[in-house]
PDB file of C-alpha atoms in Angstrom:
ATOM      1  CA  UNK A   1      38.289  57.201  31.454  1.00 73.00           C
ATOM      2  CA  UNK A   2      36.599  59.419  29.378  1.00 82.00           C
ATOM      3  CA  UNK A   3      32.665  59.658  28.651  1.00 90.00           C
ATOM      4  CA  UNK A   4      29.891  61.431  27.164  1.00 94.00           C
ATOM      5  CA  UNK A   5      25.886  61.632  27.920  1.00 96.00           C
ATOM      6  CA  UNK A   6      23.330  62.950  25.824  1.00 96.00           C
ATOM      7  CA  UNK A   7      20.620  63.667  27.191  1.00 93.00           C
ATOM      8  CA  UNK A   8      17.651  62.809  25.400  1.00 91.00           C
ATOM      9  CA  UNK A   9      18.273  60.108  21.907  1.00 93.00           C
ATOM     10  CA  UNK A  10      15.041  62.390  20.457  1.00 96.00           C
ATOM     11  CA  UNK A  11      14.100  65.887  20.837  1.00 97.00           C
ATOM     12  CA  UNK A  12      11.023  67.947  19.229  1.00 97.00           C
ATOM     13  CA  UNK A  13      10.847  71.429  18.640  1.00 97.00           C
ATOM     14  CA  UNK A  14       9.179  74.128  16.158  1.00 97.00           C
ATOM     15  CA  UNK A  15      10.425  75.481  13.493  1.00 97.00           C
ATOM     16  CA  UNK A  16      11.620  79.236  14.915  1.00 97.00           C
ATOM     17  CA  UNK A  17      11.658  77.657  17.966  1.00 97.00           C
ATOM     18  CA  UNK A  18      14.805  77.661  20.267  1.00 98.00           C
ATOM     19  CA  UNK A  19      16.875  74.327  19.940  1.00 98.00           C
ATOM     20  CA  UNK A  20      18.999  73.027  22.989  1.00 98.00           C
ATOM     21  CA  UNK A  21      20.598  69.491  22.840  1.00 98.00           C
ATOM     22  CA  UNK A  22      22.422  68.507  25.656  1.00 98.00           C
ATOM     23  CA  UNK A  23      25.564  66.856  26.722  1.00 97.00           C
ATOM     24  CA  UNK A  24      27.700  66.262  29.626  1.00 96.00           C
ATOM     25  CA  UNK A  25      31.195  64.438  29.781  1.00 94.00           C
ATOM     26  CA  UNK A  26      33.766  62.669  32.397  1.00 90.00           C
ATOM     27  CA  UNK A  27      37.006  63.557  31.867  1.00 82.00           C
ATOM     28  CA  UNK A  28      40.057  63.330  33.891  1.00 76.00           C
ATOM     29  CA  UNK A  29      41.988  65.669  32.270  1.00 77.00           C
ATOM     30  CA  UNK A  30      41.074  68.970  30.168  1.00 78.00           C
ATOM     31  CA  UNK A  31      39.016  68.116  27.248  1.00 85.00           C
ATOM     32  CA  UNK A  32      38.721  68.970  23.927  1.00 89.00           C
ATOM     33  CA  UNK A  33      34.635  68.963  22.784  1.00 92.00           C
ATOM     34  CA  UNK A  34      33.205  68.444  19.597  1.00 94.00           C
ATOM     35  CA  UNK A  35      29.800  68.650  18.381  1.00 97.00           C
ATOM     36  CA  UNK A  36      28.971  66.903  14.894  1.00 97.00           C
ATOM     37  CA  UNK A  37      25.549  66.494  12.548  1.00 97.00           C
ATOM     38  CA  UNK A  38      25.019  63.608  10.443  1.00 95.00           C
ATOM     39  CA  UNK A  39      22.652  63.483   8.112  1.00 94.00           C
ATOM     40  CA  UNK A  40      21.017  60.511   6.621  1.00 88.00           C
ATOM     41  CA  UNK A  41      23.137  58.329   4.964  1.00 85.00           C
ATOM     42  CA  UNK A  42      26.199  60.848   5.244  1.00 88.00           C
ATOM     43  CA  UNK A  43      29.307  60.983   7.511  1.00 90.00           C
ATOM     44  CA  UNK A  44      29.718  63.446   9.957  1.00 94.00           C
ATOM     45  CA  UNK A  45      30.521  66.690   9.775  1.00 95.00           C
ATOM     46  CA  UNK A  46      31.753  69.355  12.683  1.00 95.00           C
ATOM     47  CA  UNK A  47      29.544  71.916  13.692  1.00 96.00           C
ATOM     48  CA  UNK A  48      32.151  73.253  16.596  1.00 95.00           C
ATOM     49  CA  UNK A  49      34.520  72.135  19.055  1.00 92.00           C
ATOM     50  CA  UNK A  50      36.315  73.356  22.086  1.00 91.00           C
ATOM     51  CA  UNK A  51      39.625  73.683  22.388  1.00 85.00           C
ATOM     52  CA  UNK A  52      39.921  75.282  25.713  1.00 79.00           C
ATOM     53  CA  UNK A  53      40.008  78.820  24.290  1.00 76.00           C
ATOM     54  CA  UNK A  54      36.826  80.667  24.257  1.00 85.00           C
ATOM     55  CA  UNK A  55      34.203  79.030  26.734  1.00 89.00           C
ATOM     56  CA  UNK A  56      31.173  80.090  24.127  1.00 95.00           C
ATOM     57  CA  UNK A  57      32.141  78.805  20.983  1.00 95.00           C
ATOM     58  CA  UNK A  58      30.291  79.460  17.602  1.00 95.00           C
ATOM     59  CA  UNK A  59      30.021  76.819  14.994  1.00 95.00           C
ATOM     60  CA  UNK A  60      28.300  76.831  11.550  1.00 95.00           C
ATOM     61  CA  UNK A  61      24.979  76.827  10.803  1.00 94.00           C
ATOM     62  CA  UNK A  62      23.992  79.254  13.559  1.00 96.00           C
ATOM     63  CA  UNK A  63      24.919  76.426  16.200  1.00 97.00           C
ATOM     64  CA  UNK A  64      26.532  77.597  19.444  1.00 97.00           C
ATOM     65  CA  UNK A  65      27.753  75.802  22.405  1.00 97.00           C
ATOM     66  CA  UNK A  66      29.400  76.736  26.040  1.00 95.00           C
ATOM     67  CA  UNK A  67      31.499  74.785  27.684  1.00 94.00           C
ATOM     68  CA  UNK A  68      30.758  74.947  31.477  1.00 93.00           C
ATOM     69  CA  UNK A  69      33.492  73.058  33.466  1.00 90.00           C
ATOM     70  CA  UNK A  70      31.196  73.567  37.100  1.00 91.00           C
ATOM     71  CA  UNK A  71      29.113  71.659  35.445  1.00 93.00           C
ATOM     72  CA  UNK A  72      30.901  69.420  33.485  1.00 93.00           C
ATOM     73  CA  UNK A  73      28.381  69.857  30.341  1.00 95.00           C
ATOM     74  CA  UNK A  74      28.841  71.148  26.947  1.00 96.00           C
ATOM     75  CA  UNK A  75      24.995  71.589  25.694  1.00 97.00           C
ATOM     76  CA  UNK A  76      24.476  72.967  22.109  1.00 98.00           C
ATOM     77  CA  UNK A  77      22.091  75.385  20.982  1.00 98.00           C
ATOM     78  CA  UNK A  78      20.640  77.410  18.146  1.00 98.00           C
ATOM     79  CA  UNK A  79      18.240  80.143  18.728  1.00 97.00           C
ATOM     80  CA  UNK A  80      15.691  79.823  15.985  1.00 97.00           C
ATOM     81  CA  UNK A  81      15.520  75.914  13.970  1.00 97.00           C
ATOM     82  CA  UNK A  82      14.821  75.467  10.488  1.00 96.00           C
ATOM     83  CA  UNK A  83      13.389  72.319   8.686  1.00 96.00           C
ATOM     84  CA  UNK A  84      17.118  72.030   7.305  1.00 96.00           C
ATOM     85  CA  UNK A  85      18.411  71.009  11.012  1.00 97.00           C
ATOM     86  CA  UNK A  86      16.760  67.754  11.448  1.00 97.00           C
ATOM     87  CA  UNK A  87      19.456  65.649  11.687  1.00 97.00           C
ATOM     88  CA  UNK A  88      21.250  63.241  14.245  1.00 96.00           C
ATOM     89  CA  UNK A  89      23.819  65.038  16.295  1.00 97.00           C
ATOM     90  CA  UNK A  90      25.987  63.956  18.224  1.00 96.00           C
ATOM     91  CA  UNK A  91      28.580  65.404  21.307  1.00 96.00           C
ATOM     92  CA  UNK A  92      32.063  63.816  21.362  1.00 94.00           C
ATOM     93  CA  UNK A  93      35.440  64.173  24.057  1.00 91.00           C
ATOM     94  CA  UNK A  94      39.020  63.172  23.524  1.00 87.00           C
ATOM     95  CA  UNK A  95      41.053  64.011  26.761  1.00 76.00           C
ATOM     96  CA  UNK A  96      43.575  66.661  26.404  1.00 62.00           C
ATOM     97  CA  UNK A  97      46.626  65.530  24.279  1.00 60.00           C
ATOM     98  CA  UNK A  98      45.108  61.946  24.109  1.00 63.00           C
ATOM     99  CA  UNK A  99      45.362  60.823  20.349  1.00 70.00           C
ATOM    100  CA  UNK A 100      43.187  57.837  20.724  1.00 75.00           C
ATOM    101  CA  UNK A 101      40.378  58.818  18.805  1.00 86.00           C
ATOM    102  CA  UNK A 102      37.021  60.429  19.779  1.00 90.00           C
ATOM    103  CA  UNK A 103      34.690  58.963  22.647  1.00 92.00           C
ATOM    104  CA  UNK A 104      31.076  59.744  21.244  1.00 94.00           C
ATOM    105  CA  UNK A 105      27.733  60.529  22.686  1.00 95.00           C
ATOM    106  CA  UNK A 106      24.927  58.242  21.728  1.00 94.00           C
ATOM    107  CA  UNK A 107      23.218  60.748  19.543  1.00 95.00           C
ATOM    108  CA  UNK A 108      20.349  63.108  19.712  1.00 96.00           C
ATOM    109  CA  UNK A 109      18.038  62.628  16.984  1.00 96.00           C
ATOM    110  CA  UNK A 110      16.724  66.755  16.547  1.00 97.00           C
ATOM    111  CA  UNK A 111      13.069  66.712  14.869  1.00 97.00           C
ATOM    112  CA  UNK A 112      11.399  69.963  13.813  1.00 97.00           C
ATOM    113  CA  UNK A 113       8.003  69.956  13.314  1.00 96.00           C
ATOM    114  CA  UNK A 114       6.418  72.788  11.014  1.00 93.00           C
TER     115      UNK A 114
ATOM    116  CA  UNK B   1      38.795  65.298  -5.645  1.00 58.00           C
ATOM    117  CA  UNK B   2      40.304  65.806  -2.260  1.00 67.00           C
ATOM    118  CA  UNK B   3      39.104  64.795   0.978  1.00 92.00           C
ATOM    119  CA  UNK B   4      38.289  61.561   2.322  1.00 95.00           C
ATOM    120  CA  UNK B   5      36.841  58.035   0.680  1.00 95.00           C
ATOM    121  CA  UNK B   6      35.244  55.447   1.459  1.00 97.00           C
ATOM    122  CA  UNK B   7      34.801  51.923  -0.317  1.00 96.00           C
ATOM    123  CA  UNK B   8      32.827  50.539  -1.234  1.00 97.00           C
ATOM    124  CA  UNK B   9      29.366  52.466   0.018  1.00 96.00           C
ATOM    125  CA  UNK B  10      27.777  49.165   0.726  1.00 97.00           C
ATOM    126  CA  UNK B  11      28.738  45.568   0.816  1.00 98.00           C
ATOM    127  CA  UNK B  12      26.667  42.462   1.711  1.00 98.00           C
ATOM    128  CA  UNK B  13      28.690  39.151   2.795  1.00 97.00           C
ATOM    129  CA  UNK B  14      28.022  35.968   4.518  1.00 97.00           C
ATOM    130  CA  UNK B  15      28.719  34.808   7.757  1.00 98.00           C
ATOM    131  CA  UNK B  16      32.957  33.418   7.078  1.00 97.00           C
ATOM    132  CA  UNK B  17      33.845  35.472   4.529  1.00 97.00           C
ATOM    133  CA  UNK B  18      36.886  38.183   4.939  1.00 97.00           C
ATOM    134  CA  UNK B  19      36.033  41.828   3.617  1.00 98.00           C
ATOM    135  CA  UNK B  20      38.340  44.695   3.419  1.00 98.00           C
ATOM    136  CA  UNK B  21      36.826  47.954   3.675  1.00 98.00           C
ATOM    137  CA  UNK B  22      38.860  50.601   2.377  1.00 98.00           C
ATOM    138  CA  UNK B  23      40.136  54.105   3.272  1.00 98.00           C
ATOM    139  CA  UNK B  24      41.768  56.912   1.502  1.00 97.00           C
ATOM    140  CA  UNK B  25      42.379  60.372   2.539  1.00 96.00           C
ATOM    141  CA  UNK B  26      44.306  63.734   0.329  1.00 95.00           C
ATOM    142  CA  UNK B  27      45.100  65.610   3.114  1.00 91.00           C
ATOM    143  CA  UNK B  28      48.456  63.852   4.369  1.00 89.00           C
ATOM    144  CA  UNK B  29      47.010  63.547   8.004  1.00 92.00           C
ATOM    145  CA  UNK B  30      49.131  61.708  10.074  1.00 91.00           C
ATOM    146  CA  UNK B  31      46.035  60.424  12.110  1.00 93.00           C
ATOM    147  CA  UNK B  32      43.224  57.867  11.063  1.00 95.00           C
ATOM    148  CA  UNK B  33      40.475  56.040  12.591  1.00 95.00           C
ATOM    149  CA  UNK B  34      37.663  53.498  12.210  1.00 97.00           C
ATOM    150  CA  UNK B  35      34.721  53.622  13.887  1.00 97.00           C
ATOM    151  CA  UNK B  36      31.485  51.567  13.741  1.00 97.00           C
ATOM    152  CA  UNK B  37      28.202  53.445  14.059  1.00 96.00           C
ATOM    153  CA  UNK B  38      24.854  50.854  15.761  1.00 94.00           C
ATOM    154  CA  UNK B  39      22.046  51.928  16.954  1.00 86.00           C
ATOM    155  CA  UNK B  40      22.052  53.086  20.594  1.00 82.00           C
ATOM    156  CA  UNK B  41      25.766  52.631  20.571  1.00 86.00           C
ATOM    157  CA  UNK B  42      26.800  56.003  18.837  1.00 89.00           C
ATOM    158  CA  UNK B  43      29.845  55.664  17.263  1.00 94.00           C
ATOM    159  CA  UNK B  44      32.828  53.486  18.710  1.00 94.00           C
ATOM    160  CA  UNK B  45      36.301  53.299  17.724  1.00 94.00           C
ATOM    161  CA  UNK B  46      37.710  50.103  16.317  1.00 96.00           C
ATOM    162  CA  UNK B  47      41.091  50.475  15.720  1.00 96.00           C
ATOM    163  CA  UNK B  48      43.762  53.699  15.014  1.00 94.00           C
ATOM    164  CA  UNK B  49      47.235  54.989  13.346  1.00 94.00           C
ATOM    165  CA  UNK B  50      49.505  57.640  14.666  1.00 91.00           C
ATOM    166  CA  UNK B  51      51.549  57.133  11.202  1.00 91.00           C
ATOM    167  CA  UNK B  52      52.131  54.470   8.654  1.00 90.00           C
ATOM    168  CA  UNK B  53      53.085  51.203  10.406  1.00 91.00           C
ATOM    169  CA  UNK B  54      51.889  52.477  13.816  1.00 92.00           C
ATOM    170  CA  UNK B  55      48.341  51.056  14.574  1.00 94.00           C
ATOM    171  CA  UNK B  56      46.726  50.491  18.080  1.00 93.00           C
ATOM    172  CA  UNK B  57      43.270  48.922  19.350  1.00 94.00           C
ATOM    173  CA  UNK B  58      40.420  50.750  20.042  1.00 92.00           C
ATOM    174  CA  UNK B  59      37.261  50.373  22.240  1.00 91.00           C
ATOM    175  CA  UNK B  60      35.772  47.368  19.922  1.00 95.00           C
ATOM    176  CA  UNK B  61      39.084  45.887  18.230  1.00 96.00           C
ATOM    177  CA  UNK B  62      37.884  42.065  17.351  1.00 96.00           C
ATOM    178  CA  UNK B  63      37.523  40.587  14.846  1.00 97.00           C
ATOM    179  CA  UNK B  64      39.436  43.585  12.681  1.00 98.00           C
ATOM    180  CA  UNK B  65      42.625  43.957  11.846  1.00 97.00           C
ATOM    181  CA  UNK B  66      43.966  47.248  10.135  1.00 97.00           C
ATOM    182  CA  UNK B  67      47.160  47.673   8.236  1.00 95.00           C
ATOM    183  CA  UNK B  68      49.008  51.553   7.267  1.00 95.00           C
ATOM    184  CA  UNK B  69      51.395  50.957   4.666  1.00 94.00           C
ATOM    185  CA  UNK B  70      50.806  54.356   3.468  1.00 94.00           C
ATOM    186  CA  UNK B  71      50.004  57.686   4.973  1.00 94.00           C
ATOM    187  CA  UNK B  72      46.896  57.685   3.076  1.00 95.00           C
ATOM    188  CA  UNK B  73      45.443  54.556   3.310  1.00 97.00           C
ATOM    189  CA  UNK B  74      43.894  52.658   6.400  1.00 98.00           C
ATOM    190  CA  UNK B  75      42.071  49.858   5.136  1.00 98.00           C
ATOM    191  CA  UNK B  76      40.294  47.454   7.641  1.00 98.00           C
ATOM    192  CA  UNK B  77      39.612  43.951   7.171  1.00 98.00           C
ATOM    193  CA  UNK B  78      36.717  41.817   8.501  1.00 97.00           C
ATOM    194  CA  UNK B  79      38.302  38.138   8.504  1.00 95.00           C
ATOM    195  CA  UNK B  80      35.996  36.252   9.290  1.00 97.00           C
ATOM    196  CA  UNK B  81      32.902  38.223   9.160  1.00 97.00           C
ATOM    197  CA  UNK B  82      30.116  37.416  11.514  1.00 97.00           C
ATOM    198  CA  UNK B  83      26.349  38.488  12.267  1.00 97.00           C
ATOM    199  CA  UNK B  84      27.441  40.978  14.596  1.00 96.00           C
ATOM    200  CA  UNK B  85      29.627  42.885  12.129  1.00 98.00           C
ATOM    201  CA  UNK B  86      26.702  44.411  10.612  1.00 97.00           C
ATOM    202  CA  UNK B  87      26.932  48.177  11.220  1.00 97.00           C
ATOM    203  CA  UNK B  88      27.991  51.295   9.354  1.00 97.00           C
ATOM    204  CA  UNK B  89      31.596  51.957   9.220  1.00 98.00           C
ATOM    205  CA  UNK B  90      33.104  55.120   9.038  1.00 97.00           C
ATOM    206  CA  UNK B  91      37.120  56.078   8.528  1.00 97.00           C
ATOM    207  CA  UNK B  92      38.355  59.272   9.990  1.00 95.00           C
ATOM    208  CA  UNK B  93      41.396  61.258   9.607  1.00 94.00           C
ATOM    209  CA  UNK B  94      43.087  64.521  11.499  1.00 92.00           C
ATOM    210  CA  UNK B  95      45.916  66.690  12.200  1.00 84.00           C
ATOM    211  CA  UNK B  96      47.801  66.138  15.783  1.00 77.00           C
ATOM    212  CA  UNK B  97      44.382  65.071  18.067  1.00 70.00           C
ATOM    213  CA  UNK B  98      46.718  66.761  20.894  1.00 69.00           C
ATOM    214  CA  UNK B  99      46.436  70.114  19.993  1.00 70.00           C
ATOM    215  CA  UNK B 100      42.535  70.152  19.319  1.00 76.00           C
ATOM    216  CA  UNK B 101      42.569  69.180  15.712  1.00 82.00           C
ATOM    217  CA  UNK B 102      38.862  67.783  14.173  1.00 87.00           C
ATOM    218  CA  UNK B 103      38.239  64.665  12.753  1.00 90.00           C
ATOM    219  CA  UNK B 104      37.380  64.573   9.340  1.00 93.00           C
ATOM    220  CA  UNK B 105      35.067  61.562   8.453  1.00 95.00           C
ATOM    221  CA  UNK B 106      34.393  59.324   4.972  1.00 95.00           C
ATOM    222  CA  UNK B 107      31.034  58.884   4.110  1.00 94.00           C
ATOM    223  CA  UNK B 108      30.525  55.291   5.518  1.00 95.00           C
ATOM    224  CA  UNK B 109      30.199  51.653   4.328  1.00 97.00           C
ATOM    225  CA  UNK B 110      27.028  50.156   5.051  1.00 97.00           C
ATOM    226  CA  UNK B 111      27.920  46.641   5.634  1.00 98.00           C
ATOM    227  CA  UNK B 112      25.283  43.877   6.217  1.00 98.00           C
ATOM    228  CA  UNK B 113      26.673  40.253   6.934  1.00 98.00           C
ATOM    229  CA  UNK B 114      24.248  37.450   6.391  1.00 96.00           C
TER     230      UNK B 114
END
């Protein structure tokens, strides 16, 4: 069965600071990764997933992620955070050519303090 | 416009009553999803559809039933709501999940049963 972990339901960092959230998964099988925001009182929407192409994949919004399979983790970061990134963000799996939805993280809520 | 809807954004009930929550998506996806979305739970899948008349059970499936008629529309239905209903539910669609495609999510119904 398939599973996530975040690591951390709040982080704080600076603005211009360097933002890591992290997240590791079970998976018994090859996984596809996703990373999604949500902002309040919106759906989600996908920064970047993985697909089992690139290890280091780039996403939108600066957001970047590497899929590590040693290590079974899939953290996100983004160099330098603006004000405009504090959202809830959340890491999700589905096992390779499962169609049975998404298995989520419980969510990192990112702050940024000025 | 296209995309995916939601409705309605927010319904409050009583403890008995049925609700249907419903779903409509422009994109012809063959996939579609419901999750629910409580705090310290992340988001978990209720129910899903391959295709119209093809649904299957999720991770939380009680209570709901779903019904695909049409490609486009997934509504869910709440039959006899209770207490522990109350959550944010969000509808989902995608391409074939088993060949990396996102999920594309609805902007939720907040739904509060009293």
């Amino acid at each position: 069965a398939q599973s996530v972990t975040q690591l951390g339901s709040h982080v704080s960092v600076s603005e211009g600071a360097l933002v890591l959230l992290r997240c590791n998964y079970s998976s018994s099988v090859p996984p596809y990764l996703f990373w999604y925001v949500q902002y309040p009182n919106q759906g989600l929407q996908l920064l970047l997933k993985y697909t089992s192409a690139a290890t280091l994949v780039k996403g939108i919004n600066g957001f970047e992620a590497e899929f590590k399979k040693s290590e079974t983790s899939f953290h996100l970061t983004k160099p330098s955070a603006h004000m405009s990134d504090a959202a809830e963000y959340f890491c999700a799996v589905r096992e390779g050519g499962g169609a049975d939805g998404l298995t989520f993280g419980k969510g990192t809520h990112l702050i940024i303090q000025p | 416009d296209a995309g995916i809807t939601q409705s309605p954004r927010y319904k409050i009930t009583e403890t008995g009553r049925q609700v249907t929550l419903m779903c409509h998506q422009t994109w012809s996806h063959s996939y579609m999803f419901w999750y629910r979305q409580d705090l310290g739970h992340g988001l978990r899948l209720i129910y899903y559809s391959a295709a119209a008349d093809i649904t299957d059970k999720g991770e939380v499936p009680d209570g709901y039933v779903v019904s695909r008629s049409k490609t486009e529309n997934f509504p869910l239905t709440l039959e006899s709501a209770t207490r522990s209903q109350t959550s944010v539910y969000f509808c989902a669609s995608s391409g074939r999940p088993g060949q990396g495609a996102s999920e594309f999510f609805g902007p939720g119904t907040r739904l509060t049963v009293l």
